[in-house]
Each structure stands twice: as structure tokens, then as C-alpha cells.
Coordinates of C-alpha atoms and ligand atoms in Angstrom, one line a residue:
X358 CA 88.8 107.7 60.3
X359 CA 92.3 106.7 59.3
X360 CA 93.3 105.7 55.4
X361 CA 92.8 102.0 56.4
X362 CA 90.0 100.4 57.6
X363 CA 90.9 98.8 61.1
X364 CA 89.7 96.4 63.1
X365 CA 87.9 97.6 66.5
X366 CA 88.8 95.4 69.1
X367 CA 88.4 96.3 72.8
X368 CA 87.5 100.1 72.1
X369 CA 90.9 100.5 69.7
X370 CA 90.9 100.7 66.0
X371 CA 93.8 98.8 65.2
X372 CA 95.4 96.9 62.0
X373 CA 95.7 93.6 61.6
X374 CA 98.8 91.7 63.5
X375 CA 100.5 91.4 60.7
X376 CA 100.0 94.6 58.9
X377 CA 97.7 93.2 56.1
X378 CA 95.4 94.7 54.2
X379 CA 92.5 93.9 51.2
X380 CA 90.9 96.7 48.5
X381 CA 87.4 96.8 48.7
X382 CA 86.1 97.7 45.2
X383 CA 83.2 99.6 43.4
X384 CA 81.7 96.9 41.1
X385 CA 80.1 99.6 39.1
X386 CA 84.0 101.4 38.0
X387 CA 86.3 99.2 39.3
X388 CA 87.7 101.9 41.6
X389 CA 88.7 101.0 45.4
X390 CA 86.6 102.2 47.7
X391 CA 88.7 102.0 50.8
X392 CA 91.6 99.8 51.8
X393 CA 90.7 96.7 54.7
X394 CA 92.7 95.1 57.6
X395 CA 92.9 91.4 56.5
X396 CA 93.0 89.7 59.9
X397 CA 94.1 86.7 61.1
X398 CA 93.1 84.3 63.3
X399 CA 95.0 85.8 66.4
X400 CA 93.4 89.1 65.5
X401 CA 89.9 86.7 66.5
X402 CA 91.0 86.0 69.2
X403 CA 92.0 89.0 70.6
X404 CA 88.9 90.6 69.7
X405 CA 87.1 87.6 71.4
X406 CA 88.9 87.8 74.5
X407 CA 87.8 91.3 74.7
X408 CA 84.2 90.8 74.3
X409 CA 84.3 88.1 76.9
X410 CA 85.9 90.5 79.1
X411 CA 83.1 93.5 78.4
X412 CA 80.7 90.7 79.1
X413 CA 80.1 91.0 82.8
X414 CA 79.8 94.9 83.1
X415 CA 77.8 94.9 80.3
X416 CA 75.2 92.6 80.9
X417 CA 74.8 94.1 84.5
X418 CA 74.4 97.2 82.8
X419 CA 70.2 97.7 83.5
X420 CA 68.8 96.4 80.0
X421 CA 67.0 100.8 79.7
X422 CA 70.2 102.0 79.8
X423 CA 72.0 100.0 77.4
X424 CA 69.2 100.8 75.0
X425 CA 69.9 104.4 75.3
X426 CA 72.7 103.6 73.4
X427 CA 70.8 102.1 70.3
X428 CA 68.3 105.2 70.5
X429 CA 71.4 107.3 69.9
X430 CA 72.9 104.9 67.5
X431 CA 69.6 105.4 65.6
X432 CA 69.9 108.8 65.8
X433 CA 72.7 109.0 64.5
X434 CA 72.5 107.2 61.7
X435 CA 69.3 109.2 60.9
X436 CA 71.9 111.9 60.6
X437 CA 74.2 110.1 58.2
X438 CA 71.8 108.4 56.4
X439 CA 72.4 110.2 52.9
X440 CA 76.5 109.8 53.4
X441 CA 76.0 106.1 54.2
X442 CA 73.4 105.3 51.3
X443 CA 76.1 106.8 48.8
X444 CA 79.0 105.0 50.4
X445 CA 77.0 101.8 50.1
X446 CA 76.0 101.9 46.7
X447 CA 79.6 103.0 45.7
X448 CA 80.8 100.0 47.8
X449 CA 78.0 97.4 46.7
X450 CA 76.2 98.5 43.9
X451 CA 72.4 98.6 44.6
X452 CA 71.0 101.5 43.3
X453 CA 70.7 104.8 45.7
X454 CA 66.9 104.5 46.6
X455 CA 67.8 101.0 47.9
X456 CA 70.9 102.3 49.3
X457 CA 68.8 104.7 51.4
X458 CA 66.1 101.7 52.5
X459 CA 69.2 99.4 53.5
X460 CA 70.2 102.0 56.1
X461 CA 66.2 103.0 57.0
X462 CA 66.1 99.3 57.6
X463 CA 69.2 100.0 60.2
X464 CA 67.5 103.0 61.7
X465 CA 64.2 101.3 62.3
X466 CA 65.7 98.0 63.7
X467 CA 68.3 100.2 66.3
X468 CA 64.3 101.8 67.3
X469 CA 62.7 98.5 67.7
X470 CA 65.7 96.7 69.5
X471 CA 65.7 100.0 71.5
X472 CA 62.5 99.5 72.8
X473 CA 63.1 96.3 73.6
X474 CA 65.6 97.7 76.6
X475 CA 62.3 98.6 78.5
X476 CA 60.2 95.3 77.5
X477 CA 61.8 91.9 76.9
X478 CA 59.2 90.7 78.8
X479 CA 58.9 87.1 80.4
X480 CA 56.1 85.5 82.4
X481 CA 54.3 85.0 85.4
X482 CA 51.9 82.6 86.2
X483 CA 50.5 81.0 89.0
X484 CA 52.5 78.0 90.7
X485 CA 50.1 74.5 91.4
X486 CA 51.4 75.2 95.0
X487 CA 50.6 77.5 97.1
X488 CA 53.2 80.8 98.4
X489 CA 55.3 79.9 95.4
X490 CA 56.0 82.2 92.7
X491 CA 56.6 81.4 89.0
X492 CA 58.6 83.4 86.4
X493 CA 60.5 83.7 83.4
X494 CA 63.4 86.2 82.0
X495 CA 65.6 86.1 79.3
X496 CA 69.1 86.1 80.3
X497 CA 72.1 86.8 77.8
X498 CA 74.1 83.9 76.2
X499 CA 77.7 86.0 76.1
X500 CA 80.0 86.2 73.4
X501 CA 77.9 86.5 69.4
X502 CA 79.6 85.9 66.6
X503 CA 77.9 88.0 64.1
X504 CA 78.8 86.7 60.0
X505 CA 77.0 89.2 57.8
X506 CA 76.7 88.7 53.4
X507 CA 77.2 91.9 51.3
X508 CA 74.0 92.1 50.0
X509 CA 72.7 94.1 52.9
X510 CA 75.5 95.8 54.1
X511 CA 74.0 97.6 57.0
X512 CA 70.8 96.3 57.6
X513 CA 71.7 92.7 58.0
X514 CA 74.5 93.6 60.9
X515 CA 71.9 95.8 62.7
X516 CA 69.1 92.6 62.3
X517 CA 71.9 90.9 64.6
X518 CA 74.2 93.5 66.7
X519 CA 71.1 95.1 68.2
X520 CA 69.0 92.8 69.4
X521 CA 72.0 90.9 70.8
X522 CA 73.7 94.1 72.8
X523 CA 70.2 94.9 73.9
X524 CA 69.4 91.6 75.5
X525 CA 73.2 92.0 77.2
X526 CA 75.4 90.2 74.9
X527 CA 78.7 91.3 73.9
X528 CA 79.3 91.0 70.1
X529 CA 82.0 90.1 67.9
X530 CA 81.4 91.3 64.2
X531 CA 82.9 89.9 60.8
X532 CA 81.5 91.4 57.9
X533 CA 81.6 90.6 54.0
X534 CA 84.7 91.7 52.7
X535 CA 82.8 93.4 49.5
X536 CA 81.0 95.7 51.8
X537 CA 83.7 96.3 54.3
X538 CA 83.6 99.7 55.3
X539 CA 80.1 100.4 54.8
X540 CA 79.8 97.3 57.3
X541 CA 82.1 99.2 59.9
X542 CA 80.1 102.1 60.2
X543 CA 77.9 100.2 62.0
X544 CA 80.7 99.9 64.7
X545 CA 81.4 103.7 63.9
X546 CA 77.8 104.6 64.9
X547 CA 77.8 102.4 67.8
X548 CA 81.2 104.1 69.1
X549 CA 80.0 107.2 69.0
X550 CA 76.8 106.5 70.7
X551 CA 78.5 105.9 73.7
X552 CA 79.4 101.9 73.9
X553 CA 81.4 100.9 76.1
X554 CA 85.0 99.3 74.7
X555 CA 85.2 95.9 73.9
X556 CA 81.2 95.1 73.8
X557 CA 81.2 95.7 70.1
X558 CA 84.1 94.1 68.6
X559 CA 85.3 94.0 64.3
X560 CA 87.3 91.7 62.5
X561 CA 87.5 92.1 58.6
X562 CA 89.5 89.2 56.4
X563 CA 88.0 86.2 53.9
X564 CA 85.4 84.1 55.9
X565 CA 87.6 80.9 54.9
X566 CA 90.0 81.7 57.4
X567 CA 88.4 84.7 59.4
X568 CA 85.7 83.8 59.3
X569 CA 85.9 80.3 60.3
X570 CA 88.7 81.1 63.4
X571 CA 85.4 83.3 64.7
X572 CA 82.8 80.1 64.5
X573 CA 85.5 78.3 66.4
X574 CA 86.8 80.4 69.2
X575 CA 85.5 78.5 72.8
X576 CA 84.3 82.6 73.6
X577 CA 81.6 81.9 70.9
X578 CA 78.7 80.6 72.3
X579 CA 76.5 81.6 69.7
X580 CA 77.3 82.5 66.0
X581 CA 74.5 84.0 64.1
X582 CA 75.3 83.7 60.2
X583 CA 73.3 85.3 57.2
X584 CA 75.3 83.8 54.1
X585 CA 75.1 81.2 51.3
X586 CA 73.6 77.5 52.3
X587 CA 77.0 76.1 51.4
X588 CA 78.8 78.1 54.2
X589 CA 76.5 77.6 56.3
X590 CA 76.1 73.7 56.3
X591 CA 80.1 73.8 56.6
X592 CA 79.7 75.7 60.0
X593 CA 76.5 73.2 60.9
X594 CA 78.8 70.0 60.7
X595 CA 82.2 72.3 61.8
X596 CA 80.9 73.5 65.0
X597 CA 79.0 70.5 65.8
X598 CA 81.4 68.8 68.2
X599 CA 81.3 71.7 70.1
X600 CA 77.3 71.9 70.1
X601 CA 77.1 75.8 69.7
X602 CA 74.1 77.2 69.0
X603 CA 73.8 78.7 65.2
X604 CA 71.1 80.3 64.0
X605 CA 71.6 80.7 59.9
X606 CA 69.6 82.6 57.4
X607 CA 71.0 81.1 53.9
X608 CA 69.6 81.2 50.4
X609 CA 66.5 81.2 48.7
X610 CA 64.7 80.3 45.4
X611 CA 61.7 82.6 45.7
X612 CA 58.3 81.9 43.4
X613 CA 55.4 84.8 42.3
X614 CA 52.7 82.6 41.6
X615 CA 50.4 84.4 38.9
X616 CA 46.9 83.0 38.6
X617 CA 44.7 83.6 35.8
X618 CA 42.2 86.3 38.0
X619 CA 45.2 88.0 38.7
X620 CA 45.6 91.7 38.2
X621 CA 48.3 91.3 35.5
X622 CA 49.6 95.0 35.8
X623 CA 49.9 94.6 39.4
X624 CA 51.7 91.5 39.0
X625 CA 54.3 92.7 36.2
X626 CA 55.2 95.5 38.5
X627 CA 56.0 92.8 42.0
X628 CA 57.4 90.9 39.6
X629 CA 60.3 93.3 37.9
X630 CA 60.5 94.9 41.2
X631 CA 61.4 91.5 42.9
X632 CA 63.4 89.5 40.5
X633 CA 66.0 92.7 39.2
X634 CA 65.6 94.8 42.3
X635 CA 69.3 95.2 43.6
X636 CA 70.2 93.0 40.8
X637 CA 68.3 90.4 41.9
X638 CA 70.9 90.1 44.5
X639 CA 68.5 89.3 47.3
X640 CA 67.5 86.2 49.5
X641 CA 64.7 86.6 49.1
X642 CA 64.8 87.7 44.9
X643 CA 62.0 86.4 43.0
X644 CA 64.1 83.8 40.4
X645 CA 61.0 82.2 39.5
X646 CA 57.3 82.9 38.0
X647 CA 54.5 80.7 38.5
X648 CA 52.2 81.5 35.8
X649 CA 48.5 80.1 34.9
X650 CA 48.4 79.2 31.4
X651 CA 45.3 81.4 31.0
X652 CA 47.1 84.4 31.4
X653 CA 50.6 83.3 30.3
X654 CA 50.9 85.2 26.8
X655 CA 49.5 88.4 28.7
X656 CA 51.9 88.1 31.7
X657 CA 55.0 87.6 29.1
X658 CA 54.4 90.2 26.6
X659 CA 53.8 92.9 29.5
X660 CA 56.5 91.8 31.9
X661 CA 59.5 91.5 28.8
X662 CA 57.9 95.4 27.5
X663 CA 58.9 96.3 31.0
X664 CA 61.5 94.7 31.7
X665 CA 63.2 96.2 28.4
X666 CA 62.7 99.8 29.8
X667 CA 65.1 99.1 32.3
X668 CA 68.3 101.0 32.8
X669 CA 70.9 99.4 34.2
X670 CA 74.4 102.1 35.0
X671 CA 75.7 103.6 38.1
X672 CA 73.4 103.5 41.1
X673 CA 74.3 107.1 42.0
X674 CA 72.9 108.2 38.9
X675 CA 69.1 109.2 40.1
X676 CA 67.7 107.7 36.1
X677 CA 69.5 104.0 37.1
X678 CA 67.3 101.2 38.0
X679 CA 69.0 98.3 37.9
X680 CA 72.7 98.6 39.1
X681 CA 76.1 96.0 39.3
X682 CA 76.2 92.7 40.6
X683 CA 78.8 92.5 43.4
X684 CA 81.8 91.3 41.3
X685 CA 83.6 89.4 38.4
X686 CA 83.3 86.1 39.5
X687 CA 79.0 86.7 40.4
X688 CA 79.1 88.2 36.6
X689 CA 80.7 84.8 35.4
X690 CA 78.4 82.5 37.7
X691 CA 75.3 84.3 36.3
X692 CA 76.4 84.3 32.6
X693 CA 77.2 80.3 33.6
X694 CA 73.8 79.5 34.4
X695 CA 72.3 81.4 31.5
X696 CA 74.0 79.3 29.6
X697 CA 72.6 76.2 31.1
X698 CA 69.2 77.4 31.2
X699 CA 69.8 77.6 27.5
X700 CA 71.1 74.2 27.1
X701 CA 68.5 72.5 29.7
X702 CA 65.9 74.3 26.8
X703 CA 64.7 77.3 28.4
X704 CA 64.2 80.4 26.0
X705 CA 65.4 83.7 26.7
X706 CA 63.1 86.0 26.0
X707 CA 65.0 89.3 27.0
X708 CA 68.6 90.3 28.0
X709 CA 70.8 86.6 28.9
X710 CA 74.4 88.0 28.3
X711 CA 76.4 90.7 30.2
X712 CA 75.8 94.7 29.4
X713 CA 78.4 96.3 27.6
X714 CA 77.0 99.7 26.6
X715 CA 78.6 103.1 27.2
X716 CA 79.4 103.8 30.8
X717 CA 79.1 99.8 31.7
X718 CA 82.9 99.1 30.3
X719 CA 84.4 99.1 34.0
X720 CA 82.1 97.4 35.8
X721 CA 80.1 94.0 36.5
X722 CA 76.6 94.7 34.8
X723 CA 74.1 91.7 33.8
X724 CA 71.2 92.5 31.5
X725 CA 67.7 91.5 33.6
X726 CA 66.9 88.8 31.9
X727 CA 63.7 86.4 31.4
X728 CA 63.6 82.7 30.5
X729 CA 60.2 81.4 29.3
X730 CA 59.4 77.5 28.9
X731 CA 61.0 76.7 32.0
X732 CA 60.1 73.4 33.9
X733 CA 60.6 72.3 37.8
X734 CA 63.5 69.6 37.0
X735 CA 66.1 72.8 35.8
X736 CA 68.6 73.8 37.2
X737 CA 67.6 77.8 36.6
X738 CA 64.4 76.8 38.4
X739 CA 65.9 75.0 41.2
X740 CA 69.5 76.8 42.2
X741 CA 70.0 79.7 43.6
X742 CA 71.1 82.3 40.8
X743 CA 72.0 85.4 42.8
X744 CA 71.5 88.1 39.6
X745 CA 69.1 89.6 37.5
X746 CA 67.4 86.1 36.0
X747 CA 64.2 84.6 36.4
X748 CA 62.2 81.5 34.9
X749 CA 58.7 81.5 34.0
X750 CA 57.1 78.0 34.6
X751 CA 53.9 77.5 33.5
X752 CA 51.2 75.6 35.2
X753 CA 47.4 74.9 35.1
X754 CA 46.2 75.7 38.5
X755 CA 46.3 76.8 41.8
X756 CA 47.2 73.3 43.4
X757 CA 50.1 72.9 40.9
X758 CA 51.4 76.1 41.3
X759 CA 51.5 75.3 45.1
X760 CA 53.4 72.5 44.1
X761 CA 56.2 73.8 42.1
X762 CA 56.6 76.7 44.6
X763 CA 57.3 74.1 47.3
X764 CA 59.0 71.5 45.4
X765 CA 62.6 73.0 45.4
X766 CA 65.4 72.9 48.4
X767 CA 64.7 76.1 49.8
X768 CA 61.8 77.9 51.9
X769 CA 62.3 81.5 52.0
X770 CA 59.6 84.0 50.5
X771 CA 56.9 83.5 47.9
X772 CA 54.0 85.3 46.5
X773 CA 50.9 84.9 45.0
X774 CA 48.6 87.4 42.8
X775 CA 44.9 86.6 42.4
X776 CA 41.7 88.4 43.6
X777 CA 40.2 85.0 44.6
X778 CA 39.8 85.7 48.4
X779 CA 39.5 81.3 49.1
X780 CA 42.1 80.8 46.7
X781 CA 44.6 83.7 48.1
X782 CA 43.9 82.0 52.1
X783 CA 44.5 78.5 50.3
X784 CA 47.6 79.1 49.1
X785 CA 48.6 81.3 52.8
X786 CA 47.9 77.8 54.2
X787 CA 49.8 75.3 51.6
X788 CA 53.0 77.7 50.8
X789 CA 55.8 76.5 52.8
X790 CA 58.3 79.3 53.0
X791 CA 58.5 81.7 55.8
X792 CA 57.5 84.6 53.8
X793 CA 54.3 84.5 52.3
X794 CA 52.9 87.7 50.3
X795 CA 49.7 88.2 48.6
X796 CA 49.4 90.8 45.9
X797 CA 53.3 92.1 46.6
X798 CA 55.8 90.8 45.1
X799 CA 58.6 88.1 47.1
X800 CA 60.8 91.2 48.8
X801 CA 59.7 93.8 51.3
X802 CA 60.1 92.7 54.4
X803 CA 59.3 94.8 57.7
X804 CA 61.9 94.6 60.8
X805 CA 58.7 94.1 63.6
X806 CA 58.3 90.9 62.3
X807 CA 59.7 87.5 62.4
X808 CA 62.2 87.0 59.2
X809 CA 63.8 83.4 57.8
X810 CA 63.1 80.7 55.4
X811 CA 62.6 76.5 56.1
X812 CA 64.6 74.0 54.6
X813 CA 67.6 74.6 53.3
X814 CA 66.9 78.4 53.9
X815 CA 67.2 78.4 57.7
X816 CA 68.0 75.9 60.5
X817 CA 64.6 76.8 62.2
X818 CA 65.3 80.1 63.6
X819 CA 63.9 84.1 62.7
X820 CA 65.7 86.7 62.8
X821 CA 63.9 90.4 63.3
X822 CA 60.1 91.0 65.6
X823 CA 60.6 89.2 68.9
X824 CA 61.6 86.0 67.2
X825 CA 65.0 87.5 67.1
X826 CA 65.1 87.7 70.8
X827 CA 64.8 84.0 71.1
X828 CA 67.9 83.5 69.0
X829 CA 69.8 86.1 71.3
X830 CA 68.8 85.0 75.1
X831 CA 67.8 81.9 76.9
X832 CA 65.2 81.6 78.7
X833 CA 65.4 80.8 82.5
X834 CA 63.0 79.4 84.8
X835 CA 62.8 80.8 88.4
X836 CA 60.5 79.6 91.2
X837 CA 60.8 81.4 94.2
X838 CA 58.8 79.4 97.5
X839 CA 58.2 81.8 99.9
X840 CA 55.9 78.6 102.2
X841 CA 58.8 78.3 104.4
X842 CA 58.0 74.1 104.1
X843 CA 59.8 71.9 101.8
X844 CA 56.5 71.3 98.8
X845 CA 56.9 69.0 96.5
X846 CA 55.5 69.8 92.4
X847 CA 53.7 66.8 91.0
X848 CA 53.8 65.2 94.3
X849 CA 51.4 67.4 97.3
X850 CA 48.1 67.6 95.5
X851 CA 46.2 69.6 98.1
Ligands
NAD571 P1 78.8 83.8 51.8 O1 78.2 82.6 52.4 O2 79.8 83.6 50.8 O3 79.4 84.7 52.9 C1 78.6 85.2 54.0 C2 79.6 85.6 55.1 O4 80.2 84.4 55.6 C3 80.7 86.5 54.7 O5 81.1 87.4 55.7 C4 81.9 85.6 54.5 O6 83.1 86.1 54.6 C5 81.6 84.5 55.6 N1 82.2 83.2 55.3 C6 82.5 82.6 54.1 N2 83.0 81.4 54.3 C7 83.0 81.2 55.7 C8 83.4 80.1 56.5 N3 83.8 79.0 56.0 N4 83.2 80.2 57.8 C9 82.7 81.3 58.4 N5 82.3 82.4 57.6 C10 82.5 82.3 56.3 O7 77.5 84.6 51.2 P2 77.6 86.0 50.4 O8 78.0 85.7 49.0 O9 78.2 87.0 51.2 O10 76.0 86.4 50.4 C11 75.1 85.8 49.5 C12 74.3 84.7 50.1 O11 73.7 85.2 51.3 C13 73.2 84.2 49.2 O12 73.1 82.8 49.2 C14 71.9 84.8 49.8 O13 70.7 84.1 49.6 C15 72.3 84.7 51.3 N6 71.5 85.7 52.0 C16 70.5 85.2 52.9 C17 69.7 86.0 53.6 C18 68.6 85.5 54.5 O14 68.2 86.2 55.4 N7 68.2 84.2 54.3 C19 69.9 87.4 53.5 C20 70.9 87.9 52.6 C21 71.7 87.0 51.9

């Protein structure tokens, strides 16, 4: 690997035309972590000439033998798992445990996608006419444009390069530039597992002018897009005229509903888990707590005792638990909104200002912190924070709680903890997000099964399970009349 981080376009690791680069930074010290090509847009389109090139020998390629190259991919980065999980939290914050699960997450999806190579499996059914047979198969779409966030650095580009290269598509990547190289050594693993040049192609740079020259390119015929609702409404109405398909995972305002037969422990434990896990710098982050008024007092004075243990430092150090947020201008938003919580007349009952204590100087650390006496009109229970804040709303019963969960812009996860078996299946029923946990907190998703959020979450798609293979083939209809006589469907009826 050379000082600076190149762009892979056509099997080459190459800079940028015009010899740019970007520092990626630790938010935890400040230091770089590696030096980045900054693209432009003819570096796009290089790169998406390429894949279109690779698409034809790769699709042909028989679907087994492509997925021999994910098996080894996964292999591989069973091997590297330790050097990747301390590159990423050195590059993005989240504390090493999560570091490690971000690039299990990787490992297991490059298995799953793997054994799709041998299944992918369409239909046959009977035709209404006789010596005719009716099938289905997925075919490949072409070129993907894959737009990945930093918060996942790893997983989140294997959720969409693997399914789309094992289905036969040929891939053009553009990662966050926060999480740059960590991002590439997807690409890295993917090299050395054998693929062939130009069917996995990167482009680092800003997504306002990378990122957008991607979208755009006429290769594209499908640009899959994990990122913030705002960026991806823009591409919604920008690639419109040219009606490509998009599939978009965006942002989330995630609820734990705690009733008042809940097992409070239990729920104090989802609950700090969810809402200042990785800084609270998830999709699917619980930024809001449901609580019965029963148990409110209870809930409060256990979650803020826990919540007060917490130690927030380097996520290399092994005694950390809550790490960074991604960078200065994330600090500043997050301090922002505590401050509006305040003024909308919210209390904070722990942390609401950023950590300065010894060893935080350098870098971008938030305390967790808890608002109580939060209602559904505020802003801190409506928008999406992206840090270590959450709003406790109380309620007065199952119904409302139902309520408040759904009555915000987005869809993604929520969670509810009660031992009431009718009211636990009631509220699997009425929660409209497309994550639903009972007893666990709002995060934890597994990669076998469908993943994404309604409303302003997700545009109707899933990624991960076999949904994700919707999102990376079409479907084609083939009827093959083997009568020898011209019959016509709907029309000869015996
Ligand atoms: P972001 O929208 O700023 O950026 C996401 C990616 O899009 C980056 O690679 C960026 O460079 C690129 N981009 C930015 N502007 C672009 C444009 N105009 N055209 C094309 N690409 C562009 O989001 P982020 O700050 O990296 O990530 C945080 C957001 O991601 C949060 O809103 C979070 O909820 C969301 N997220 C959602 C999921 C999910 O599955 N629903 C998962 C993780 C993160």
C-alpha cells in the first residue's frame, strides 16, 4: 500500500487526475490517519467506464464461481480482522469491541452473499397451457453506484458490494471521506481475493461533487445510497429525469418504549447500550425513550446512575465505552441542539456539554447525555441528533406510546420492553418502522435479514437477507413453448 490512498479504477491504484489529495483524521487525537485521492469528476468517469467494460465477462462468469471470490474475501478478512478493527476505530472513533463487530458484520455478509452464488433462486410453476414452461431468474442490472456514510465503515459497503458482484453486477464505490481508508480495504480484500480488474472500482473525494458526478454518470443504472435524508432526497429529485433506480437507507429517530411491567434493569441496559453505543452515531441509535409514567421515576434514576459510569476516551483503550463523534462540526451540531432542547424546556438530567477532561483535549468528545420532560412537538424528539443524546417522553399507556413512536418523519427501528405477551404482539402489529425489537434495545441488527426503515428512512427498499437481492437484479420472466403450435394465454381455454 503506497503513502496515499488511490483510487482503484480498472485493476490500477491510481491518484486522482489532478494529483489531489484530502487528510483523513482520528477524531479522538486529531492525528491524520492516512492521506486520500480527492477525485474529480473525470476520475468518475473513468472508473465508470471501466466497470461497464468488466460488465460482460463478469456477469457471464457462472454466479459459483464468482462467489468463490467473496468466500475468500471473507477469509480474508477473518484474517485481518484485529488490524482492520484498530484502523477503524483510529479512523472513526467507535470504540474497539464495535470496531471488531463492524468488520464481523463484513465477514458474515461476504458468507451469506457467498452462498448466494449457488442459490438465487427463481421460480417454476406450471403454465395454464399445455408443453409450455414457466420460469423466473434474476438477471444483473450492470453498473452500481455504491455511496456508503462513515458510521459503518466496513459493514455498510459489504451490505452493498457483495450482494451486487454476486448477482453479476460490476460496482463502482465512493466511500465517506472520514472513513476513507478503512473503506478501501474493502477493495484491498476484494483484490486480493482474486477479482477480476475493473469489476470493483473506488473513487474517494466530497459527495458534493464526487459524489454527485457518480449518481449521474449514464453507466449508473442503479445507485444504492446509505447517508443522511437530506442527500438523499437531493439524489431522489437529481436523478429523476433520468428515472434510475435508487434504493436509499437515510436517517432515523429511533424510540425504546418502556411500559410499566417492564423489567426496568433490562431496559436501562438496551437503553444506554442503544442511545450512546458508538456515540450514538447510529441509524438506528435510540434518541428517544417512551416511558410509562408508572415506572418513570424508577427508569430515570437507574438509567442517569448508569449512564454516569460511563467512560468516554480513546476507543483503543480496552476500559473506554463511549468514544468520539466523527468530527468538529458533529461536536457543534450536537452541542446546537442541546441547547435547543434546553430552550424548547427539556431538562438535562446528565452530561449536555462537550467532555473536556484529561486525555479528551484533542479530540471531538460529547458527554452521553439525558433530557427528561421531553414532549412529541420538540425538536430533540423529532430530528435526527446523530450523538450521544436522548429524550425521555412520558406517556400513560401502551396506545400512546404507539403513538409518539410513529408520530415523527422517520421509520427505522424501535423497541419495546414489557412482559405483557398481548401487549408486546400489539405493539409488533401497530409500530411502523422496519425494525421492531421486543426486550432489546433499537440496534442489533443481523445481516440474514431484511434491513431499512419507512418514511423518510427509506424509499421502500431493504438492504441485507434476500431483500437485498431485489434491490441488486431484476427479475425476468421466461416462457419457453415447447407445443410446436402458436397458443394463445388468456385466450385457448381448453
Ligand atoms: P451523508 O448523507 O452526509 O453522506 C453519505 C455519503 O453520501 C457520503 O459518502 C457522502 O460523501 C455522500 N454524499 C454527500 N453528498 C452527496 C451528494 N450530493 N450526492 C451524492 N453523494 C453525496 O451522511 P453521513 O454523515 O456520512 O452519515 C450519517 C447519516 O447516515 C445519518 O443520517 C444516518 O442516519 C445515516 N445512516 C443511515 C443508515 C441506514 O441504514 N438507514 C445507516 C447508517 C447511516
Amino acid at each position: 500500500m503506497s503513502a496515499v490512498h488511490l483510487n482503484y479504477i480498472d485493476g490500477q491504484w491510481c491518484p486522482a487526475e489532478n494529483g489531489e489529495t484530502f487528510d483523513s483524521i482520528d477524531p479522538a487525537t486529531g492525528d491524520i490517519v492516512g492521506t486520500v485521492a480527492r477525485s474529480t469528476p473525470s476520475d468518475v468517469a473513468a472508473a465508470c467506464r471501466a466497470a461497464a467494460r468488466a460488465f460482460d465477462r463478469w456477469r457471464l462468469m457462472p454466479a459459483p464461481r464468482r462467489a468463490e471470490i467473496l468466500f475468500r474475501a471473507g477469509e480474508i478478512l477473518i484474517r485481518r480482522k484485529e488490524e482492520l478493527a484498530r484502523l477503524m476505530t483510529r479512523e472513526m472513533g467507535k470504540v474497539l469491541q464495535e470496531a471488531r463487530g463492524d468488520v464481523q458484520e463484513a465477514i458474515d455478509m461476504a458468507f451469506y452473499m457467498a452462498g448466494e452464488g449457488r442459490r438465487s433462486f427463481g421460480q417454476t410453476t406450471p403454465s395454464e397451457l399445455p408443453d409450455k414452461f414457466a420460469m423466473s431468474v434474476r438477471a444483473p442490472l450492470g453498473v452500481v453506484a455504491a455511496i456508503t456514510p462513515w458510521n459503518f465503515p466496513l459493514a455498510i459497503p459489504a451490505w452493498k458490494i457483495f450482494p451486487a458482484l454476486v448477482l453479476g453486477n460490476t460496482v463502482v464505490y465512493k466511500p465517506s471521506s472520514e472513513t476513507a481508508v478503512t473503506s478501501s480495504m474493502i477493495v484491498h480484500t476484494l483484490e486480493e481475493a482474486g477479482l477480476p480488474p475493473g469489476v470493483l472500482n473506488l473513487v474517494h473525494g466530497p459527495g458534493a461533487s464526487v459524489g454527485t458526478a457518480l449518481a449521474r454518470q449514464d453507466e449508473v443504472v442503479l445507485v444504492s445510497f446509505t447517508g443522511s435524508t437530506e442527500v438523499g432526497r437531493q439524489l431522489t429529485i437529481d436523478l429523476a429525469p433520468q428515472m434510475k433506480r435508487l434504493s436509499l437507507e437515510m436517517g432515523g429517530k429511533n424510540a425504546i418504549i418502556v411500559l410499566d411491567d417492564a423489567d426496568l434493569d433490562l431496559a436501562v441496559d438496551g437503553i444506554v447500550w442503544s442511545a450512546f453505543g458508538t456515540s450514538g452515531q447510529r441509524c438506528t441509535a435510540a434518541s428517544r425513550v417512551i416511558v410509562h409514567r408508572r415506572v418513570h421515576d424508577e427508569l430515570i434514576r437507574k438509567l442517569v446512575d448508569r449512564t454516569r459510569q460511563l467512560r468516554l476516551g480513546n476507543g483503543l483503550d480496552p476500559d473506554v465505552d463511549v468514544g468520539p463523534v466523527i468530527n468538529r462540526a458533529q461536536l457543534e451540531k450536537i452541542d446546537r441542539y442541546v441547547r435547543i432542547g434546553v430552550q424548547e424546556g427539556a431538562q438535562i438530567l446528565t452530561g449536555g456539554r462537550v467532555a473536556t477532561g484529561r486525555g479528551l483535549e484533542r479530540g471531538f468528545f460529547y458527554e452521553p447525555t439525558i433530557f427528561d420532560g421531553a414532549t412529541p412537538a420538540m425538536r430533540i424528539a423529532r430530528e435526527e441528533i446523530f450523538g450521544p443524546v436522548t429524550a425521555v417522553i412520558t406517556v400513560d399507556s401502551l396506545e400512546e406510546a404507539i403513538a409518539v413512536n410513529n408520530g415523527v418523519e422517520y421509520g427505522l427501528s424501535s423497541a419495546i420492553y414489557t412482559r405483557d405477551v398481548n401487549r408486546a404482539f400489539t405493539a409488533m402489529r401497530e409500530l411502523t418502522t422496519g425494525l421492531v425489537y421486543v426486550n432489546a434495545g433499537t440496534i442489533g441488527a443481523e445481516i440474514h435479514l431484511p434491513f431499512g426503515g419507512t418514511r423518510a428512512t427509506g424509499n421502500g427498499h431493504r438492504e441485507a437477507g434476500t431483500a437485498a437481492l431485489d434491490v441488486f437484479s431484476e427479475w425476468k420472466t421466461i416462457f419457453v413453448d415447447y407445443s410446436g403450435r402458436l397458443q394463445r394465454a388468456q385466450i385457448e381455454l381448453g
